GROMACS .gro file of C-alpha atoms in nm:
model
  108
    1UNK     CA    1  -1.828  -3.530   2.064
    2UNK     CA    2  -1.718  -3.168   1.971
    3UNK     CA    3  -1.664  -2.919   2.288
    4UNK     CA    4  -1.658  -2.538   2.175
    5UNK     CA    5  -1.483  -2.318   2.451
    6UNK     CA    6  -1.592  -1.978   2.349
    7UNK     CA    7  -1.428  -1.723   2.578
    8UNK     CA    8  -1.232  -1.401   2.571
    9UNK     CA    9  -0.933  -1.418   2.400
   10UNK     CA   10  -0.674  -1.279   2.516
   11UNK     CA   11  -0.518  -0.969   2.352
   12UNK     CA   12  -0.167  -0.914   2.181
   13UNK     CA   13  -0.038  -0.596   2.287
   14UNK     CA   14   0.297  -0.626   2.130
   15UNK     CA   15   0.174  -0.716   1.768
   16UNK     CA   16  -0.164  -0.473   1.828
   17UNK     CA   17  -0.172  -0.237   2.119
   18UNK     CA   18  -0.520  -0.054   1.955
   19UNK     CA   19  -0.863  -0.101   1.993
   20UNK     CA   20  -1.094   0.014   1.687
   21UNK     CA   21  -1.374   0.288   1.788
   22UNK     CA   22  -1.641   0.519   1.556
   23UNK     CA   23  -1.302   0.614   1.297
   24UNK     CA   24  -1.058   0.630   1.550
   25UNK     CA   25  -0.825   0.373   1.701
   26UNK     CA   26  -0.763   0.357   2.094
   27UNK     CA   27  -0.418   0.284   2.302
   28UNK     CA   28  -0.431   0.223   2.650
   29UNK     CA   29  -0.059   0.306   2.797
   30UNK     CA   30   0.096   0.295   3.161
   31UNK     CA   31   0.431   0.529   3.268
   32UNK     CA   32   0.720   0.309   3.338
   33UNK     CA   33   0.820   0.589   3.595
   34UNK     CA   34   0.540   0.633   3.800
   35UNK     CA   35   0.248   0.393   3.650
   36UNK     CA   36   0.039   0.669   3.547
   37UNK     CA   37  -0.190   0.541   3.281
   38UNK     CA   38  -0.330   0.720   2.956
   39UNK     CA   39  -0.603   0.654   2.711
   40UNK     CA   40  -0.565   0.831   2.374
   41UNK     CA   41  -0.795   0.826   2.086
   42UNK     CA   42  -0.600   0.860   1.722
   43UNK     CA   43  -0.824   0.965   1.466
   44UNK     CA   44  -0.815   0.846   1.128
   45UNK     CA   45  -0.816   1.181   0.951
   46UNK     CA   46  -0.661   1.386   1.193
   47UNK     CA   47  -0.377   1.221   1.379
   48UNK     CA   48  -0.215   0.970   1.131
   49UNK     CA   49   0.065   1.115   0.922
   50UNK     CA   50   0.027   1.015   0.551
   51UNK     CA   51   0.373   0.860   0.416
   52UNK     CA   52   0.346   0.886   0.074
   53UNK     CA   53   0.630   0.769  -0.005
   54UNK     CA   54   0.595   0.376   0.123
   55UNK     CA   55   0.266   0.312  -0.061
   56UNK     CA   56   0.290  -0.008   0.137
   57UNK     CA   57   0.296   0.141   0.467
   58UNK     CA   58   0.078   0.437   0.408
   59UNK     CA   59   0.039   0.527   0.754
   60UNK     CA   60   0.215   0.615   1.056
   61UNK     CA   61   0.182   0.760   1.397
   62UNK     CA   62   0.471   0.973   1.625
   63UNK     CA   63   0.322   1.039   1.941
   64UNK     CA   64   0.497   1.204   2.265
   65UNK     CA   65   0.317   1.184   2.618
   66UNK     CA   66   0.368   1.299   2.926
   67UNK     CA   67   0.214   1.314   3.228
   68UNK     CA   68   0.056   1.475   3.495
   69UNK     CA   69   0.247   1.271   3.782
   70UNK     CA   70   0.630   1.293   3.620
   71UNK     CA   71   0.788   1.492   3.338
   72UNK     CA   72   0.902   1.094   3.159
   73UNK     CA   73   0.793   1.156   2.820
   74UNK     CA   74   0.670   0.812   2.703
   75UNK     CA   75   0.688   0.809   2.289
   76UNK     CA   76   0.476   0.590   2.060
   77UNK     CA   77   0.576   0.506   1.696
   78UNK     CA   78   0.373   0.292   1.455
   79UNK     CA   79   0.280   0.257   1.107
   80UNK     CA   80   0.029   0.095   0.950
   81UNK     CA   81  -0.130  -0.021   0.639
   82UNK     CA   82  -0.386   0.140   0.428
   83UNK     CA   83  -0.674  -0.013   0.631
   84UNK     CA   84  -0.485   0.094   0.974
   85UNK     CA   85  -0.402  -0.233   1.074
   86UNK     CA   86  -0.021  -0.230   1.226
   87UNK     CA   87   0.251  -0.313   1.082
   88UNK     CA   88   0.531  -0.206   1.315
   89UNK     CA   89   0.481  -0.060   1.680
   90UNK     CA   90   0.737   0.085   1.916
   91UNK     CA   91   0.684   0.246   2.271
   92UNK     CA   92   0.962   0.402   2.509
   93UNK     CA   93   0.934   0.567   2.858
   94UNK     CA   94   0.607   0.314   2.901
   95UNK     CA   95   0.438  -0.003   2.799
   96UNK     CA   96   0.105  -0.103   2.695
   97UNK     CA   97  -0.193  -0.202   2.887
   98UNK     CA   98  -0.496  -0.371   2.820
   99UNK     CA   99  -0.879  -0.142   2.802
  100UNK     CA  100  -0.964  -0.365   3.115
  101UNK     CA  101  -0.677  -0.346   3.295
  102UNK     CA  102  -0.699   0.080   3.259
  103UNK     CA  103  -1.128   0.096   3.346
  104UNK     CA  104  -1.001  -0.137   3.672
  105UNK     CA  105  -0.763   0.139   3.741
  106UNK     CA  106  -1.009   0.453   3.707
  107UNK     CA  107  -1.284   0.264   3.902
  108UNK     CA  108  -1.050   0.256   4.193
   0.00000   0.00000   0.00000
């Protein structure tokens, strides 16, 4: 007898932090400081920085937030491939957070 479990699974946020949405990608992020969390929406054609040298990595983001609680800047780096998927991400000042974990926040 075959048992199929279908569930949520459980999301990576170290190897993909992003959730895809209408041409843009979404990253839910929480201040190490003071726990303040942000959503930001990247858009494809607007926010990505073309590398046109690293036809492999075409892609890249080189974000800087801060926040309306502390002045810790948190900064995002990550590049990507040619159909955004991520190749390399790096975040300091903060960490990722999961899309549920921020709506429980902003419902409180």
């Amino acid at each position: 007898m075959l048992f199929l479990f279908f569930g949520k699974r459980k999301k990576n946020l170290d190897r993909d932090p992003f959730y895809r949405e209408k041409g843009a990608l979404v990253v839910y992020i929480k201040c190490e400081r003071c726990g303040e969390m942000f959503r930001s929406h990247l858009r494809r054609g607007y926010d990505f920085i073309v590398d046109y040298d690293n036809p492999g990595v075409p892609y890249r983001i080189d974000k800087l937030y801060v926040g309306s609680k502390c002045p810790n800047k948190i900064h995002l780096v990550a590049t990507f491939t040619s159909s955004y998927k991520p190749v390399s991400v790096s975040i300091e000042g903060g960490s990722f957070i999961t899309k549920e974990e921020y709506e429980d926040a902003q419902k409180q």
